[in-house]
mmCIF file of C-alpha atoms in Angstrom:
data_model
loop_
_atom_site.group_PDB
_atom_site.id
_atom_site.type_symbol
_atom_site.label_atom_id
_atom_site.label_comp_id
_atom_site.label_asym_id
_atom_site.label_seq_id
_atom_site.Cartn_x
_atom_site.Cartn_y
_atom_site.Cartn_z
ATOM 1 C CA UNK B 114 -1.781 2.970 -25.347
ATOM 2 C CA UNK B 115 -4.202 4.525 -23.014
ATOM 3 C CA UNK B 116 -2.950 7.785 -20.836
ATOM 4 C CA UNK B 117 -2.421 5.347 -17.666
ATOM 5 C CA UNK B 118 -1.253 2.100 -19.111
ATOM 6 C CA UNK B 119 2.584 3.509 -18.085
ATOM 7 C CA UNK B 120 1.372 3.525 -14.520
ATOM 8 C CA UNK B 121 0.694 0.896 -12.147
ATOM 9 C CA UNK B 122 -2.304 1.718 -9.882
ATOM 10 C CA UNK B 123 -2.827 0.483 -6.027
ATOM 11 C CA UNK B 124 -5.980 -1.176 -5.489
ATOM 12 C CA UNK B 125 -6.694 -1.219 -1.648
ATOM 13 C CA UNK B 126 -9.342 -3.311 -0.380
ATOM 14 C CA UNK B 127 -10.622 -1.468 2.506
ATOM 15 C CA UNK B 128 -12.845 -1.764 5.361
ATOM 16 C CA UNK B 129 -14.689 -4.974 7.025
ATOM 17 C CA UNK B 130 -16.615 -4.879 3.565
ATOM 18 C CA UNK B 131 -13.073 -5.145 1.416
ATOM 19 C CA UNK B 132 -14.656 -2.715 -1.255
ATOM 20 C CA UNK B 133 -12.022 -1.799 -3.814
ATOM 21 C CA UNK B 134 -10.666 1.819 -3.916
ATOM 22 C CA UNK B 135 -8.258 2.396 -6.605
ATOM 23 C CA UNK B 136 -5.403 4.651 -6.206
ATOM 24 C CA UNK B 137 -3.034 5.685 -9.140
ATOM 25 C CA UNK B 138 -0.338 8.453 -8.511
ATOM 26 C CA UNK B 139 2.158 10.344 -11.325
ATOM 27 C CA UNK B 140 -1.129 11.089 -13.102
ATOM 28 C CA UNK B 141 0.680 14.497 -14.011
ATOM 29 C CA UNK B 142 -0.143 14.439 -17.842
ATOM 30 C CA UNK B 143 -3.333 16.528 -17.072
ATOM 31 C CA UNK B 144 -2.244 18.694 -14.144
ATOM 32 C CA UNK B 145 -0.636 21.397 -15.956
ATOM 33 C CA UNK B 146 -3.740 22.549 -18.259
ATOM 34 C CA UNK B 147 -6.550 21.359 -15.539
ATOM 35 C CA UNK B 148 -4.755 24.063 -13.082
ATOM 36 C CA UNK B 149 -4.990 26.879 -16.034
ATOM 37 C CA UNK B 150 -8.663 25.968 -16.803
ATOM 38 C CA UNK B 151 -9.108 26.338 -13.072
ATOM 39 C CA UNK B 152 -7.736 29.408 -12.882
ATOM 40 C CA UNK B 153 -9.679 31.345 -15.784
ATOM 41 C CA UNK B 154 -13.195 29.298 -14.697
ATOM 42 C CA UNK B 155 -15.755 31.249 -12.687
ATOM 43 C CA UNK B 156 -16.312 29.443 -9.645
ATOM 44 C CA UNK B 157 -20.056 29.507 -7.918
ATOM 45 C CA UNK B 158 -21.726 27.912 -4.859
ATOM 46 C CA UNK B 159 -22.736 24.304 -5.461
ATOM 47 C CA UNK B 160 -26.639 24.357 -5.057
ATOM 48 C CA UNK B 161 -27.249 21.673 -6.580
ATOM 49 C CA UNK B 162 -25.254 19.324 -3.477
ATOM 50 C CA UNK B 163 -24.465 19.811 -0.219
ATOM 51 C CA UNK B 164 -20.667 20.185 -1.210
ATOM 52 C CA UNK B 165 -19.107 23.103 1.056
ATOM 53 C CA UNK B 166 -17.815 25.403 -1.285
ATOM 54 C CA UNK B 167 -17.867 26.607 -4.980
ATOM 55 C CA UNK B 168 -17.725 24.484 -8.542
ATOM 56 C CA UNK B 169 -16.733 25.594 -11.700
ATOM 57 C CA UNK B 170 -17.168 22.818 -14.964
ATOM 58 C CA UNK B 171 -13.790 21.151 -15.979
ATOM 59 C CA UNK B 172 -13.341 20.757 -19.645
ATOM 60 C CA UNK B 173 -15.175 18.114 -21.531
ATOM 61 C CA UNK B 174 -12.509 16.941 -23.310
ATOM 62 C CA UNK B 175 -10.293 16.526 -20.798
ATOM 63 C CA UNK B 176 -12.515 14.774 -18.363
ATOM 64 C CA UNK B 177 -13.077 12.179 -21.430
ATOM 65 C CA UNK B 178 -9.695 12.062 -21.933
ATOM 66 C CA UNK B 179 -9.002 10.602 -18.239
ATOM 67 C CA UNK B 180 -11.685 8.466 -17.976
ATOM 68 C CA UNK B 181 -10.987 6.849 -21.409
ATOM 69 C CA UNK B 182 -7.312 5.941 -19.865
ATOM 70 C CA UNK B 183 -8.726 4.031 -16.961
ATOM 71 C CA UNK B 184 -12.600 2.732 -16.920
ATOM 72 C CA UNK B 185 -11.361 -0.180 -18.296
ATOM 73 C CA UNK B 186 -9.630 -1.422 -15.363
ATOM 74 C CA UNK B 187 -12.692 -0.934 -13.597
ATOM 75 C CA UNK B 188 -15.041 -3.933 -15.122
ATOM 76 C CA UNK B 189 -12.939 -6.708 -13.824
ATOM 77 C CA UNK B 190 -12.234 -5.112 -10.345
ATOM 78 C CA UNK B 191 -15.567 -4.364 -9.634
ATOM 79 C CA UNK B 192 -16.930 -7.284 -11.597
ATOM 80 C CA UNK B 193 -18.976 -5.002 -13.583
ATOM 81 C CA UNK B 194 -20.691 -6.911 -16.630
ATOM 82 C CA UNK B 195 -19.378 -6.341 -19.997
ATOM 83 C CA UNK B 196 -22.790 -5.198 -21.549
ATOM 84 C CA UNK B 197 -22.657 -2.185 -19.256
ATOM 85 C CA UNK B 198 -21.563 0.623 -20.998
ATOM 86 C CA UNK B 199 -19.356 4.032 -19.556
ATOM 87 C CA UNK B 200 -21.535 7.084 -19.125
ATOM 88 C CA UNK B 201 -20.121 10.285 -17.753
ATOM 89 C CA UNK B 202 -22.451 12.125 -15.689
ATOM 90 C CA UNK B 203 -20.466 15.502 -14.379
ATOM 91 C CA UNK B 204 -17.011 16.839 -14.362
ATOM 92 C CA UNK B 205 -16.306 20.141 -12.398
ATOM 93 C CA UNK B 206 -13.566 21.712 -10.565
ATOM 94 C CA UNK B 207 -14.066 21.738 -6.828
ATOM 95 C CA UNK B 208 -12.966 24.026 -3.982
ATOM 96 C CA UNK B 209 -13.757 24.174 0.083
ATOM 97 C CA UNK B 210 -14.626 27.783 1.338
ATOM 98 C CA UNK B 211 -17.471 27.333 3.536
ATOM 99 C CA UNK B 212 -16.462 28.078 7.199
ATOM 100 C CA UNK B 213 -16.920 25.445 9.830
ATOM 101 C CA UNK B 214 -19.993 27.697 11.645
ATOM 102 C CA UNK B 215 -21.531 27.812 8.259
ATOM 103 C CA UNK B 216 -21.999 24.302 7.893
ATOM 104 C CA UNK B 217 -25.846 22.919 7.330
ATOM 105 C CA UNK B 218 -26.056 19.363 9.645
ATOM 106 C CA UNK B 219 -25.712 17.498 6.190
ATOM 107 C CA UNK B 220 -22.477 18.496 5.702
ATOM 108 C CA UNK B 221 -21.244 17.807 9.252
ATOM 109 C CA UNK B 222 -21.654 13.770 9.091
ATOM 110 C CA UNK B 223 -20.374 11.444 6.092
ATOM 111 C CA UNK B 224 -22.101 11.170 3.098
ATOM 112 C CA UNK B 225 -22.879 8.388 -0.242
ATOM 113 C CA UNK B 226 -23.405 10.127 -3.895
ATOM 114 C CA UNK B 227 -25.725 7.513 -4.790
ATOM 115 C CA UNK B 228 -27.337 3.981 -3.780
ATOM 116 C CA UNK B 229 -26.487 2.717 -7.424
ATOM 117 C CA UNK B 230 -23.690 0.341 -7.311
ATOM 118 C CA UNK B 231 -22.806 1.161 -10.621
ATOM 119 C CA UNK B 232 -21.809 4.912 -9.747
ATOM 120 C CA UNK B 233 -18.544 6.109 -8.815
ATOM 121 C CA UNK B 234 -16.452 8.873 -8.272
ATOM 122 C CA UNK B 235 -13.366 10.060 -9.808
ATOM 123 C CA UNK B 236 -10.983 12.770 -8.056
ATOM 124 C CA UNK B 237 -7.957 14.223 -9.277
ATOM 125 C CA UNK B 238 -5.307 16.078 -6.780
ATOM 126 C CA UNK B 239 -4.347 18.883 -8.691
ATOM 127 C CA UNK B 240 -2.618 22.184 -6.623
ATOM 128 C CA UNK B 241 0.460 21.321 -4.473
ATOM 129 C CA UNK B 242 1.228 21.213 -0.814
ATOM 130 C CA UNK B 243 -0.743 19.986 2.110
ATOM 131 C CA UNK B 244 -4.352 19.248 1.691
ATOM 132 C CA UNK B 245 -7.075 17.177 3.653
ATOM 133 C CA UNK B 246 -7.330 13.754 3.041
ATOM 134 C CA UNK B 247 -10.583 11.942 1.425
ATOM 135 C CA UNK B 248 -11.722 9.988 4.580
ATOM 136 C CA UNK B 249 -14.412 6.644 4.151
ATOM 137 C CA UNK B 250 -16.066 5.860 7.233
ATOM 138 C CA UNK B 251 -18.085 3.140 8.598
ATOM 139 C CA UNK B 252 -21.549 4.060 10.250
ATOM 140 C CA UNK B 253 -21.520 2.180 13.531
ATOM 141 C CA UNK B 254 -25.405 1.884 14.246
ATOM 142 C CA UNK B 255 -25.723 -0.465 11.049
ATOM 143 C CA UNK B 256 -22.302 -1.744 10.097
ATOM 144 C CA UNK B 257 -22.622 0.049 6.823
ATOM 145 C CA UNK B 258 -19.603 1.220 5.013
ATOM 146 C CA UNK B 259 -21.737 1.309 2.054
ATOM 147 C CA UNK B 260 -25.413 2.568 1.671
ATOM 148 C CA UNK B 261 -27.377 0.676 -1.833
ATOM 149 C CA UNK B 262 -31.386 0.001 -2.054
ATOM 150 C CA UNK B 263 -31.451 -2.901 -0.093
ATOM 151 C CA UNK B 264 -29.831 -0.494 2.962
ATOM 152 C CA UNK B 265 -30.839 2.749 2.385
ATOM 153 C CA UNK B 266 -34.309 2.784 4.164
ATOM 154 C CA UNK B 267 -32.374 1.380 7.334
ATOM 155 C CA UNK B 268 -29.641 4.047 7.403
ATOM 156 C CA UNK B 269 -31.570 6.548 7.600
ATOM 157 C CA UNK B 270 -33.734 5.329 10.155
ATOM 158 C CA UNK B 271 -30.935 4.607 12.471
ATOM 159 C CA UNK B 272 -28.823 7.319 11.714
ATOM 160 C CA UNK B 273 -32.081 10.102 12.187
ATOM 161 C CA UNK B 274 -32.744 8.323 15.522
ATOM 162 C CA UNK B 275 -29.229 9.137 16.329
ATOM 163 C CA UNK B 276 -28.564 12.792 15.536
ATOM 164 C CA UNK B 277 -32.443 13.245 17.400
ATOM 165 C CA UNK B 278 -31.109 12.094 20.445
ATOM 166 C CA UNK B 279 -27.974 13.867 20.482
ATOM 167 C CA UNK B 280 -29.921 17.120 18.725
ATOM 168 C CA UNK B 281 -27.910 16.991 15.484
ATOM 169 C CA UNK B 282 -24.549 16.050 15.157
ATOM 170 C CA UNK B 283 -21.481 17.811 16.014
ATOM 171 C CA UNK B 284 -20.225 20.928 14.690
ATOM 172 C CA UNK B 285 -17.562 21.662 12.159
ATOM 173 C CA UNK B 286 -16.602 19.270 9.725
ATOM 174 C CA UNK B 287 -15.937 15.469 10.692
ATOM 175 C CA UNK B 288 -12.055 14.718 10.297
ATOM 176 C CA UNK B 289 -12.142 11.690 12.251
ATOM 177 C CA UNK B 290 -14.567 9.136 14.319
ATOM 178 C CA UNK B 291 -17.386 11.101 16.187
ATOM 179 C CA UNK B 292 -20.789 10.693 16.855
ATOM 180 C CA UNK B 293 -22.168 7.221 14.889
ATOM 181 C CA UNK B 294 -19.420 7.265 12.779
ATOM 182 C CA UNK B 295 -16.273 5.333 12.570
ATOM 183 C CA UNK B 296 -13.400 6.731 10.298
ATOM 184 C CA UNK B 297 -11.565 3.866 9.012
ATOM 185 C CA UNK B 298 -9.515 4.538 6.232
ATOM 186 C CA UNK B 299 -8.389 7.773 4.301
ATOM 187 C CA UNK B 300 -6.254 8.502 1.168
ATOM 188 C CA UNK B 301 -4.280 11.356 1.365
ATOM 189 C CA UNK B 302 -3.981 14.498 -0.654
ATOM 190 C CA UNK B 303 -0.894 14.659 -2.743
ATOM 191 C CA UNK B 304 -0.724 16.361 -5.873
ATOM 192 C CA UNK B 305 -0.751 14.189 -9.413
ATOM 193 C CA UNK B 306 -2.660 11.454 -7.407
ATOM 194 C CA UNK B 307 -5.793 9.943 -8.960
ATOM 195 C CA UNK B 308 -8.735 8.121 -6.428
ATOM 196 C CA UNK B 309 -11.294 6.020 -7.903
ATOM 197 C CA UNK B 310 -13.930 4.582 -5.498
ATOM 198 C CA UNK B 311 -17.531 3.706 -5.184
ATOM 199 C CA UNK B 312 -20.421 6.146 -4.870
ATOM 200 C CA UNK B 313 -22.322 4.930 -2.014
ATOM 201 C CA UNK B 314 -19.165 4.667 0.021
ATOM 202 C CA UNK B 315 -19.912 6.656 2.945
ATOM 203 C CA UNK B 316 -16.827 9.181 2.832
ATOM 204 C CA UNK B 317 -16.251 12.723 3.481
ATOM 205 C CA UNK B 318 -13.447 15.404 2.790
ATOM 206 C CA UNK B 319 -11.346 15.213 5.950
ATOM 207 C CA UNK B 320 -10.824 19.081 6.118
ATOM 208 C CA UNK B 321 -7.867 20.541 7.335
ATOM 209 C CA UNK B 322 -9.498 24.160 8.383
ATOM 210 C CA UNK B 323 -5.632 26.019 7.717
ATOM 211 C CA UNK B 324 -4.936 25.073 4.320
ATOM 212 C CA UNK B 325 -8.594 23.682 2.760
ATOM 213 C CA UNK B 326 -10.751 26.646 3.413
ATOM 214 C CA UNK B 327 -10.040 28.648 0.290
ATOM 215 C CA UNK B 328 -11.090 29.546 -2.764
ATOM 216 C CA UNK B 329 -8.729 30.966 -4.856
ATOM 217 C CA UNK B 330 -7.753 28.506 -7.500
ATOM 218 C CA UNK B 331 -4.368 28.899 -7.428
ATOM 219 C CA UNK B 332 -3.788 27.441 -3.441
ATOM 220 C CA UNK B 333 -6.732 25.999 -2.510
ATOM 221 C CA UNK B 334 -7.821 22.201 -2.074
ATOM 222 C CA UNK B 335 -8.334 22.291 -6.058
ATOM 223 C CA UNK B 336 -9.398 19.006 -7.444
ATOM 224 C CA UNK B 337 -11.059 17.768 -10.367
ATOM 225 C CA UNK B 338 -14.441 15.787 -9.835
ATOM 226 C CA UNK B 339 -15.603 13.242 -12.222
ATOM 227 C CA UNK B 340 -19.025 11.402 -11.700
ATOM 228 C CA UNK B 341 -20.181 8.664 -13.951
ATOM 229 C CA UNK B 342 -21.559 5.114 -13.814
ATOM 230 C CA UNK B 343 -21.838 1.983 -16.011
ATOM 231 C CA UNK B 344 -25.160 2.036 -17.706
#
């Protein structure tokens, strides 16, 4: 028995594209010992992205661990082909605490990880109480909901056109539709709950600036990132 063949996921087909997101809550096995790892990691500023706030690595073995109880399901829904094979490609713990003013113009609009349709991410709810949703948003000068090569030249033609003209887009985070992009579909934050979606989703962390903003382990918007594609 895998860790999530007890549970029965909810696969949502969402936007005018109908990409799959999968959504499986009462994923609590991990919780417990992901929040203690949290709490002794040392946190830093994410370099590396444009994520707004500070990382610290998750376990190895436990990010295994969860994505050994669930890639499976992912072949048929995504109609992956068999020969591909599951490679991880980072797992880190993940909290907001850059202030709205603080935010570079890349981290105002929606984002994609990757063009590779075989990419996705993997999040993991993991402190209590109220928390920003993850919001997926559809980029209304091209349609796109999702960026891959055949697109990617095009979106960011259009989209750089746009922010010229309006001088850059609008300040603070984006927690709903503004400027050339449509929000039009969110899962909410709720502690235990797993998300599973593509990486060149456009999508963005719909930041609630009371609660999110923080980043003490303990009560901040704590999850656990996992990153890998089928090879």
């Amino acid at each position: 028995m895998t860790v999530a063949e007890h549970l029965k996921p909810t696969i949502e087909r969402i936007g005018r594209e109908q990409t799959p997101v999968l959504t499986l809550d009462d994923f609590d096995l991990f919780t417990a010992p992901l929040q203690a790892a949290a709490a002794r990691a040392q946190f830093v500023p994410d370099r590396k992205t444009y994520y707004p706030g500070v990382r610290a690595p998750m376990p190895k073995e436990a990010a295994i661990a969860i994505l050994q109880g669930v890639y499976r399901q992912l072949y048929s829904l995504y109609g992956i082909s068999p020969g591909r094979r599951l490679k991880p490609t980072g797992a880190m713990f993940s909290l907001i605490a850059s202030a709205p003013d603080q935010l570079s113009h890349l981290q105002r609009i929606p984002h994609f990880d990757t063009s590779n349709p075989h990419f996705f991410a993997l999040l993991l709810y993991l402190n209590p109480g109220f928390h920003g949703s993850t919001g997926f948003f559809r980029h209304k000068g091209t349609g796109f909901e999702r960026v891959d090569e055949s697109r990617i030249g095009t979106y960011f033609s259009v989209a750089e056109q746009f922010l010229q003209k309006q001088q850059g887009p609008s300040s603070g985070y984006v927690t709903e539709s503004r400027d050339d992009f449509e929000l039009f579909h969110q899962v909410g934050y709720r502690q235990h709950r797993m998300v599973i979606y593509p990486g060149n989703l456009l999508h963005s962390i719909l930041v609630d600036e009371e609660t999110d903003i923080d980043a003490n382990p303990e009560s901040g918007r704590l999850t656990a990132n996992l990153f890998f594609e089928f090879a």
